[in-house]
């Protein structure tokens, strides 16, 4: 079955399971209780509800919490002297109505998804549940992991940079019951504890039951047009065991527990990913895949543990990155070509690194796309000498070319990655006992990005800088760099608006204020 056909079916499932709010099908009204009970009266009903959550995540993770505003807040991009359409988010103007509206929307959509998950979980453990025995560990495990992931991202947005001095701060509610009562706001420590608890239970359920260990990611084209065949395939588009373990390591790293984070990524992710000396469940993407004619795999998709499926990803690309956009609307690096731009600052091996050579292109005022123009004036004041007649545009999410030969297996053309193999290696590098060990993980990533330039470090401080730079390169467009900076409470980092510039961050800006929709419901502030 072609990839599009599978997700047409899943999209239909999603519309059945994802109403405007959780109360539409978890209401106390008798008619809604009948609807709820009908939904969970069959095994397919459980899958409909679970698929609905995954499909609903597109509304939040398809753009805002991946390639959109959250990456703008990581200062990746050129804000054109403060005149950019996304300046409200780049400048952390949390009192602006544009930000408030977006924050209210994200908050409401995520808690609606969580309410749907809680309803599903209640029915998983009911006596005489219609959920088949072989489905139970997958459905419940994925649902618990989804609940944890959604709460964790809310905590990372609306909570403080986590530390001993901030962990007692009141943050968000952890909604773990299928009730409509207002749930108390909890401390950062309490929320993180519940995130970890849900992820550990999800891991236990998936460990011996995830088909990823027997059949792999399951992206093979099949002739079956039924949902059941898709239930155990396309594991990269579901929270599989490797994704859950990496999420768990993320959570422990947020907590500051490096030893546990290291153990998880080393033993449960990196080691378990190796089937034997030559094969991996999630193999490194090959040169042939990256350079595929007209359909470059710039996501390094074989390495993606979990991605959202976005059937309208090309529309998202056009909204944020397309060469046709004016610079005041486009998300791009400052500069006019790969030599005279942020590219040689951001990438330390820009002439070889695929993320640089294939990830960016030049658009000229005449409308033609050009190759790299040599520029011998790199020592000049680049911010003042950028050629405004040409500019860069980002290709990571570009659609396949019109003449590309597609066979229906190109899942990556619809993926928005949220968790990937390289993150596990970067966590291992950050948490390693010695610089020498840390370098082995960093070199592994770089070798599979075609980097020829060697790296060296003699201290863990130097490793931290290398990890930071590599992390930024790996997850651009994926919504993780802002959270990385926040976890470390960094006060300076690369500034996408100034070549070789550093952005000076007010650390209070790392924390989004509790949205008005929640404050109004409670009749109080988040103090």
Coordinates of C-alpha atoms in Angstrom, one line a residue:
X1 CA 0.0 0.0 0.0
X2 CA 1.3 3.4 -0.9
X3 CA 2.2 5.7 2.0
X4 CA -0.4 8.3 1.0
X5 CA -3.2 5.7 1.1
X6 CA -2.3 4.5 4.5
X7 CA -2.6 8.0 5.9
X8 CA -5.7 8.8 4.1
X9 CA -7.2 6.0 6.2
X10 CA -5.5 7.3 9.3
X11 CA -6.7 10.8 8.6
X12 CA -10.3 9.5 8.4
X13 CA -9.7 7.7 11.7
X14 CA -8.4 10.9 13.2
X15 CA -11.5 12.9 12.3
X16 CA -13.6 10.3 14.2
X17 CA -11.4 10.5 17.3
X18 CA -10.4 14.1 17.5
X19 CA -13.3 16.5 18.0
X20 CA -13.0 20.2 18.8
X21 CA -12.5 19.5 22.5
X22 CA -12.4 16.5 24.7
X23 CA -15.9 17.3 26.0
X24 CA -17.4 16.5 22.6
X25 CA -17.0 12.8 23.3
X26 CA -16.0 12.6 27.0
X27 CA -19.0 14.7 28.2
X28 CA -21.3 13.7 31.1
X29 CA -24.3 13.9 28.8
X30 CA -25.8 10.6 28.0
X31 CA -25.6 11.0 24.2
X32 CA -21.9 11.6 24.5
X33 CA -21.4 8.7 26.9
X34 CA -23.1 6.5 24.3
X35 CA -20.7 7.8 21.6
X36 CA -17.7 7.2 23.8
X37 CA -18.8 3.6 24.7
X38 CA -19.5 2.9 21.0
X39 CA -16.1 4.1 20.0
X40 CA -14.4 1.7 22.4
X41 CA -16.7 -1.2 21.8
X42 CA -14.3 -2.6 19.1
X43 CA -10.6 -3.0 18.8
X44 CA -10.6 -0.7 15.7
X45 CA -12.3 1.9 17.9
X46 CA -9.2 2.0 20.1
X47 CA -7.0 2.4 17.1
X48 CA -9.3 5.1 15.8
X49 CA -8.9 7.0 19.1
X50 CA -5.1 6.5 19.2
X51 CA -4.7 7.5 15.5
X52 CA -6.8 10.5 16.2
X53 CA -4.2 11.7 18.8
X54 CA -1.3 11.3 16.4
X55 CA -3.2 13.1 13.6
X56 CA -4.2 15.8 16.0
X57 CA -0.6 16.5 17.0
X58 CA -0.1 17.9 13.5
X59 CA -1.9 21.1 14.6
X60 CA 0.8 21.8 17.1
X61 CA 3.9 19.9 16.0
X62 CA 3.4 20.3 12.3
X63 CA 4.6 23.9 12.4
X64 CA 4.6 25.8 15.7
X65 CA 6.6 23.4 17.9
X66 CA 8.9 22.2 15.1
X67 CA 9.8 24.4 12.2
X68 CA 7.9 27.5 13.2
X69 CA 7.8 29.8 16.2
X70 CA 9.8 27.7 18.6
X71 CA 12.8 27.7 16.2
X72 CA 12.4 31.4 15.7
X73 CA 12.8 31.7 19.5
X74 CA 16.1 29.8 19.2
X75 CA 17.4 32.7 17.0
X76 CA 18.3 30.5 14.1
X77 CA 17.0 33.0 11.5
X78 CA 17.6 36.5 10.2
X79 CA 14.9 38.8 11.6
X80 CA 15.8 41.6 9.0
X81 CA 16.6 44.4 11.5
X82 CA 13.5 43.7 13.5
X83 CA 11.1 44.0 10.6
X84 CA 10.3 40.3 10.2
X85 CA 6.7 38.9 10.4
X86 CA 7.8 36.7 13.2
X87 CA 9.5 39.5 15.3
X88 CA 6.9 39.1 18.1
X89 CA 8.2 35.6 18.7
X90 CA 11.9 36.4 18.0
X91 CA 11.7 39.3 20.5
X92 CA 9.8 37.3 23.2
X93 CA 7.0 39.8 23.3
X94 CA 4.8 37.8 25.5
X95 CA 2.3 40.6 26.1
X96 CA 1.6 40.9 22.4
X97 CA -1.8 39.7 21.3
X98 CA -0.2 37.6 18.5
X99 CA 1.8 35.7 21.0
X100 CA -1.1 35.3 23.4
X101 CA -3.3 33.9 20.7
X102 CA -0.7 31.4 19.6
X103 CA 0.0 30.4 23.2
X104 CA -3.7 29.9 24.0
X105 CA -4.1 27.8 20.9
X106 CA -1.1 25.5 21.7
X107 CA -2.2 25.1 25.3
X108 CA -5.8 24.3 24.4
X109 CA -5.0 21.9 21.6
X110 CA -2.5 20.0 23.7
X111 CA -4.8 19.6 26.7
X112 CA -7.6 18.5 24.3
X113 CA -5.3 15.7 23.0
X114 CA -4.4 14.8 26.6
X115 CA -8.1 14.5 27.5
X116 CA -8.6 12.1 24.5
X117 CA -5.6 10.1 25.7
X118 CA -7.0 9.8 29.2
X119 CA -10.3 8.6 27.9
X120 CA -8.5 6.0 25.9
X121 CA -6.5 4.8 28.8
X122 CA -9.6 4.4 31.0
X123 CA -11.1 2.0 28.5
X124 CA -7.8 0.1 28.0
X125 CA -8.1 -1.3 31.6
X126 CA -11.8 -1.8 31.7
X127 CA -13.1 -5.3 32.5
X128 CA -14.1 -7.1 29.3
X129 CA -12.3 -4.4 27.2
X130 CA -12.6 -4.9 23.5
X131 CA -8.9 -4.2 23.1
X132 CA -7.2 -7.4 21.9
X133 CA -4.5 -8.9 24.0
X134 CA -1.7 -8.3 21.5
X135 CA -2.8 -4.7 21.0
X136 CA -3.0 -3.8 24.7
X137 CA 0.8 -3.2 25.4
X138 CA 1.2 -1.2 22.2
X139 CA -2.0 0.9 22.6
X140 CA -1.5 1.6 26.3
X141 CA 2.2 2.0 26.0
X142 CA 2.0 4.5 23.2
X143 CA -0.9 6.4 24.9
X144 CA 1.1 6.8 28.1
X145 CA 4.2 7.9 26.2
X146 CA 2.1 10.5 24.3
X147 CA 0.6 11.8 27.5
X148 CA 4.1 12.2 29.0
X149 CA 5.5 13.8 25.9
X150 CA 2.7 16.4 25.6
X151 CA 3.0 17.3 29.3
X152 CA 6.8 17.4 29.1
X153 CA 6.7 19.9 26.2
X154 CA 4.2 22.0 28.1
X155 CA 6.6 22.0 31.1
X156 CA 9.5 22.9 28.9
X157 CA 7.5 25.8 27.5
X158 CA 5.7 27.1 30.6
X159 CA 8.0 26.0 33.4
X160 CA 11.4 27.4 34.4
X161 CA 14.8 26.3 33.4
X162 CA 15.0 23.3 35.8
X163 CA 17.3 23.4 38.8
X164 CA 17.4 22.8 42.5
X165 CA 16.3 26.4 43.1
X166 CA 13.5 26.3 40.5
X167 CA 12.0 22.8 40.7
X168 CA 9.5 23.9 43.4
X169 CA 8.0 26.6 41.2
X170 CA 4.4 26.1 40.3
X171 CA 4.0 25.4 36.6
X172 CA 1.2 23.4 34.8
X173 CA -1.4 20.8 35.6
X174 CA -0.6 17.2 35.0
X175 CA -3.9 15.8 33.6
X176 CA -3.8 12.1 34.2
X177 CA -7.4 11.3 34.9
X178 CA -10.4 11.4 32.5
X179 CA -12.2 14.1 34.5
X180 CA -13.4 17.5 33.6
X181 CA -12.5 19.0 37.0
X182 CA -9.9 21.8 37.1
X183 CA -6.6 20.1 38.0
X184 CA -4.2 21.9 40.4
X185 CA -1.1 23.5 39.0
X186 CA 1.9 21.4 40.1
X187 CA 5.5 22.1 40.8
X188 CA 8.1 21.5 38.1
X189 CA 9.4 18.6 40.1
X190 CA 6.0 17.0 40.4
X191 CA 5.2 17.3 36.7
X192 CA 8.6 16.0 35.7
X193 CA 8.2 13.1 38.1
X194 CA 4.9 12.2 36.5
X195 CA 6.4 12.5 33.0
X196 CA 9.1 10.0 34.0
X197 CA 6.6 7.7 35.6
X198 CA 4.5 7.5 32.5
X199 CA 7.5 7.0 30.2
X200 CA 8.9 4.2 32.4
X201 CA 5.6 2.4 32.3
X202 CA 5.3 2.9 28.6
X203 CA 8.8 1.5 28.2
X204 CA 7.9 -1.6 30.2
X205 CA 4.9 -2.2 28.1
X206 CA 6.7 -1.7 24.8
X207 CA 10.0 -3.5 25.6
X208 CA 8.9 -7.0 24.8
X209 CA 6.0 -6.2 22.5
X210 CA 7.1 -3.5 20.1
X211 CA 7.2 -5.1 16.6
X212 CA 10.1 -2.8 15.8
X213 CA 12.4 -5.5 17.3
X214 CA 11.1 -8.2 14.9
X215 CA 10.0 -6.4 11.8
X216 CA 11.8 -3.1 12.0
X217 CA 10.3 0.2 11.3
X218 CA 7.8 -1.4 8.9
X219 CA 7.8 1.1 6.1
X220 CA 7.5 -1.5 3.4
X221 CA 4.8 -1.0 0.7
X222 CA 2.0 -3.6 1.2
X223 CA -1.1 -4.4 -0.8
X224 CA -3.4 -4.4 2.2
X225 CA -5.7 -1.3 2.4
X226 CA -7.0 -2.1 5.8
X227 CA -6.1 -0.2 9.0
X228 CA -5.2 -3.4 10.9
X229 CA -2.1 -4.0 8.7
X230 CA -1.0 -0.4 9.4
X231 CA -1.4 -0.8 13.1
X232 CA 1.9 -2.5 13.5
X233 CA 3.8 -0.8 10.7
X234 CA 5.2 2.7 10.2
X235 CA 6.7 2.6 13.7
X236 CA 8.6 5.9 13.0
X237 CA 5.2 7.6 13.0
X238 CA 4.3 6.2 16.4
X239 CA 6.0 6.4 19.8
X240 CA 8.0 3.2 19.5
X241 CA 10.4 1.8 22.1
X242 CA 13.4 3.8 20.9
X243 CA 11.5 7.0 20.8
X244 CA 10.2 6.5 24.3
X245 CA 13.6 5.7 25.7
X246 CA 15.1 8.8 24.1
X247 CA 12.2 10.8 25.6
X248 CA 13.0 9.3 28.9
X249 CA 16.6 10.3 28.6
X250 CA 15.5 13.8 27.7
X251 CA 13.5 14.0 30.8
X252 CA 16.3 12.8 33.1
X253 CA 18.7 15.2 31.4
X254 CA 16.1 18.0 32.1
X255 CA 16.2 16.9 35.7
X256 CA 20.0 17.1 35.7
X257 CA 20.5 13.4 36.2
X258 CA 23.2 12.8 33.6
X259 CA 24.2 9.3 34.8
X260 CA 20.7 8.0 34.2
X261 CA 20.3 9.8 30.9
X262 CA 23.6 8.3 29.8
X263 CA 22.7 4.8 30.8
X264 CA 19.4 4.9 29.0
X265 CA 20.8 6.2 25.7
X266 CA 23.8 3.9 25.8
X267 CA 22.1 0.6 26.9
X268 CA 18.5 1.0 25.7
X269 CA 19.0 3.1 22.5
X270 CA 22.5 2.9 21.0
X271 CA 23.3 -0.7 21.9
X272 CA 19.8 -2.0 21.2
X273 CA 19.7 -0.3 17.9
X274 CA 22.5 -2.5 16.7
X275 CA 21.1 -5.8 15.4
X276 CA 24.7 -7.1 14.6
X277 CA 28.0 -5.7 13.6
X278 CA 26.7 -4.5 10.3
X279 CA 22.9 -3.8 10.7
X280 CA 20.9 -1.4 12.7
X281 CA 17.1 -1.0 13.2
X282 CA 17.6 2.7 12.6
X283 CA 20.6 2.8 10.2
X284 CA 22.5 5.9 9.4
X285 CA 21.2 7.4 6.2
X286 CA 23.4 6.7 3.2
X287 CA 25.0 9.0 0.7
X288 CA 22.8 7.6 -2.0
X289 CA 19.6 8.4 0.0
X290 CA 20.8 11.9 0.8
X291 CA 21.8 12.7 -2.8
X292 CA 18.8 10.9 -4.4
X293 CA 18.1 12.8 -7.6
X294 CA 15.2 15.2 -7.2
X295 CA 14.2 13.7 -3.8
X296 CA 17.1 14.3 -1.4
X297 CA 16.5 12.8 2.0
X298 CA 17.6 15.8 4.0
X299 CA 15.8 14.6 7.1
X300 CA 18.2 11.6 7.3
X301 CA 14.9 9.8 7.7
X302 CA 16.2 6.3 8.4
X303 CA 17.5 7.7 11.6
X304 CA 14.3 9.3 12.8
X305 CA 12.8 7.6 15.9
X306 CA 9.6 9.6 15.8
X307 CA 8.0 12.0 13.4
X308 CA 4.7 13.6 12.9
X309 CA 3.0 12.8 9.5
X310 CA 2.1 16.1 7.9
X311 CA 0.2 15.5 4.6
X312 CA 0.5 19.3 3.9
X313 CA 4.2 19.6 4.7
X314 CA 4.8 21.2 1.3
X315 CA 2.4 23.9 2.3
X316 CA 4.3 24.5 5.5
X317 CA 7.5 24.7 3.6
X318 CA 6.0 27.3 1.3
X319 CA 4.8 29.3 4.4
X320 CA 8.2 29.4 6.1
X321 CA 11.1 28.6 3.8
X322 CA 10.2 29.1 0.1
X323 CA 12.5 31.2 -2.1
X324 CA 9.5 33.1 -3.3
X325 CA 8.9 34.6 0.1
X326 CA 10.2 38.1 0.9
X327 CA 12.9 38.2 3.5
X328 CA 10.5 39.7 6.0
X329 CA 8.5 36.5 5.8
X330 CA 11.1 33.8 5.1
X331 CA 12.9 31.9 7.8
X332 CA 16.5 31.9 6.6
X333 CA 20.1 32.7 7.5
X334 CA 21.5 36.1 7.1
X335 CA 23.6 36.4 4.0
X336 CA 23.6 36.4 0.2
X337 CA 25.4 33.1 -0.6
X338 CA 27.0 30.2 1.2
X339 CA 30.3 32.0 1.5
X340 CA 29.1 35.4 2.6
X341 CA 26.5 34.3 5.2
X342 CA 25.9 32.5 8.5
X343 CA 26.6 29.2 6.8
X344 CA 30.4 29.0 7.4
X345 CA 29.8 30.1 11.0
X346 CA 27.0 27.6 11.6
X347 CA 28.7 24.7 9.9
X348 CA 32.4 24.1 10.6
X349 CA 32.9 22.0 7.4
X350 CA 30.5 23.8 5.1
X351 CA 32.1 22.6 1.8
X352 CA 31.5 18.9 2.7
X353 CA 28.7 18.7 5.3
X354 CA 25.6 17.6 3.5
X355 CA 23.5 19.7 5.9
X356 CA 25.3 22.7 4.4
X357 CA 25.9 21.7 0.8
X358 CA 22.4 20.2 0.2
X359 CA 20.5 22.0 2.9
X360 CA 20.6 25.5 1.5
X361 CA 20.4 27.2 -1.9
X362 CA 20.7 30.7 -3.3
X363 CA 17.9 32.7 -4.8
X364 CA 18.7 35.7 -6.9
X365 CA 16.5 38.8 -7.7
X366 CA 16.2 37.5 -11.2
X367 CA 14.5 34.4 -9.9
X368 CA 17.2 32.0 -10.8
X369 CA 18.8 29.5 -8.4
X370 CA 22.6 29.7 -8.3
X371 CA 25.5 27.7 -7.0
X372 CA 27.8 29.1 -4.4
X373 CA 29.5 32.3 -5.6
X374 CA 33.0 32.7 -4.3
X375 CA 33.5 35.6 -2.0
X376 CA 37.0 36.6 -1.0
X377 CA 35.9 39.3 1.4
X378 CA 35.1 37.1 4.4
X379 CA 37.1 39.4 6.7
X380 CA 34.9 42.4 5.9
X381 CA 31.9 43.5 7.9
X382 CA 29.5 40.9 6.4
X383 CA 26.4 42.3 8.1
X384 CA 26.9 45.5 6.1
X385 CA 28.1 44.1 2.8
X386 CA 25.5 41.4 2.2
X387 CA 24.3 41.5 -1.4
X388 CA 20.6 42.1 -1.1
X389 CA 20.0 41.0 -4.7
X390 CA 20.4 37.4 -3.6
X391 CA 19.5 35.4 -0.5
X392 CA 19.5 31.9 1.0
X393 CA 16.6 29.6 1.4
X394 CA 16.4 26.4 3.4
X395 CA 15.7 23.0 1.7
X396 CA 15.2 20.5 4.6
X397 CA 11.5 20.4 4.0
X398 CA 11.4 21.0 0.3
X399 CA 9.1 18.8 -1.8
X400 CA 10.5 16.4 -4.4
X401 CA 11.1 17.9 -7.8
X402 CA 8.5 17.5 -10.5
X403 CA 10.6 15.0 -12.4
X404 CA 11.7 12.9 -9.4
X405 CA 10.9 9.2 -9.7
X406 CA 8.7 8.3 -6.7
X407 CA 7.7 4.8 -5.8
X408 CA 5.5 5.5 -2.9
X409 CA 8.0 4.6 -0.2
X410 CA 9.2 8.2 0.3
X411 CA 7.8 8.6 3.8
X412 CA 10.2 11.3 4.6
X413 CA 8.4 13.7 2.2
X414 CA 5.6 13.9 4.8
X415 CA 7.6 13.6 8.0
X416 CA 8.4 16.3 10.6
X417 CA 11.0 14.7 12.9
X418 CA 10.7 15.2 16.6
X419 CA 13.1 12.5 18.0
X420 CA 16.1 11.1 16.2
X421 CA 19.1 8.8 16.6
X422 CA 21.7 11.6 16.6
X423 CA 20.0 13.1 19.7
X424 CA 20.8 9.8 21.6
X425 CA 24.5 10.1 20.5
X426 CA 24.6 13.8 21.5
X427 CA 23.1 13.0 25.0
X428 CA 25.7 10.2 25.3
X429 CA 28.5 12.7 24.4
X430 CA 27.3 15.3 26.8
X431 CA 27.0 12.8 29.6
X432 CA 30.1 10.8 28.9
X433 CA 32.7 10.3 31.6
X434 CA 35.6 11.5 29.5
X435 CA 36.2 13.8 26.5
X436 CA 37.7 10.9 24.6
X437 CA 34.6 8.9 24.9
X438 CA 32.4 11.9 24.1
X439 CA 34.3 12.5 20.9
X440 CA 33.5 9.0 19.7
X441 CA 29.8 9.8 19.7
X442 CA 30.3 13.1 18.0
X443 CA 32.6 11.7 15.3
X444 CA 30.0 9.0 14.6
X445 CA 27.4 11.7 13.7
X446 CA 29.8 13.8 11.7
X447 CA 31.1 10.9 9.7
X448 CA 27.5 10.2 8.6
X449 CA 27.1 13.9 7.6
X450 CA 30.1 13.8 5.3
X451 CA 32.2 16.0 7.5
X452 CA 35.9 15.7 6.7
X453 CA 37.2 18.2 9.3
X454 CA 38.5 16.6 12.5
X455 CA 37.4 17.8 15.9
X456 CA 39.3 17.7 19.2
X457 CA 38.6 18.4 22.9
X458 CA 40.6 17.9 26.1
X459 CA 37.9 19.0 28.6
X460 CA 34.2 18.5 29.0
X461 CA 33.7 22.2 28.7
X462 CA 35.0 21.9 25.1
X463 CA 32.8 18.9 24.6
X464 CA 29.8 21.0 25.7
X465 CA 30.6 23.6 23.0
X466 CA 30.9 20.9 20.3
X467 CA 27.7 19.2 21.4
X468 CA 25.9 22.6 21.3
X469 CA 27.0 23.3 17.8
X470 CA 26.3 19.8 16.5
X471 CA 22.9 19.8 18.2
X472 CA 21.9 23.0 16.5
X473 CA 22.9 21.6 13.1
X474 CA 21.0 18.4 13.6
X475 CA 17.7 19.7 14.8
X476 CA 17.2 22.9 12.7
X477 CA 13.5 22.9 11.7
X478 CA 12.6 20.4 14.4
X479 CA 11.9 22.6 17.4
X480 CA 14.5 21.3 19.9
X481 CA 17.2 24.0 20.1
X482 CA 15.2 26.5 22.2
X483 CA 14.7 23.8 24.8
X484 CA 18.4 22.8 24.7
X485 CA 19.4 26.4 25.4
X486 CA 16.8 26.7 28.1
X487 CA 17.9 23.5 29.8
X488 CA 21.4 24.9 30.1
X489 CA 20.0 28.4 30.8
X490 CA 22.5 29.8 28.2
X491 CA 22.9 33.6 28.2
X492 CA 24.5 33.8 24.8
X493 CA 24.3 31.7 21.6
X494 CA 24.5 32.1 17.8
X495 CA 22.5 35.0 16.4
X496 CA 20.8 34.2 13.1
X497 CA 20.5 37.9 12.3
X498 CA 24.2 38.7 12.5
X499 CA 27.0 36.9 10.8
X500 CA 29.4 35.6 13.5
X501 CA 27.2 37.5 16.1
X502 CA 26.1 36.3 19.5
X503 CA 22.6 36.7 20.8
X504 CA 22.4 37.9 24.4
X505 CA 19.5 36.1 26.0
X506 CA 17.5 37.4 29.0
X507 CA 17.0 34.1 30.8
X508 CA 13.5 35.2 31.9
X509 CA 12.5 34.9 28.3
X510 CA 12.9 31.2 28.3
X511 CA 9.7 30.8 30.2
X512 CA 6.4 31.3 28.5
X513 CA 3.8 32.9 30.8
X514 CA 0.7 30.8 31.6
X515 CA -1.8 31.5 28.8
X516 CA -4.8 33.7 29.4
X517 CA -7.2 30.8 28.7
X518 CA -5.9 29.0 31.7
X519 CA -5.6 32.0 34.0
X520 CA -9.1 33.0 33.2
X521 CA -10.4 29.6 33.9
X522 CA -8.8 29.6 37.4
X523 CA -9.4 33.2 38.1
X524 CA -5.7 33.6 39.3
X525 CA -2.2 33.9 38.0
X526 CA 0.5 31.2 37.9
X527 CA 2.2 32.5 41.0

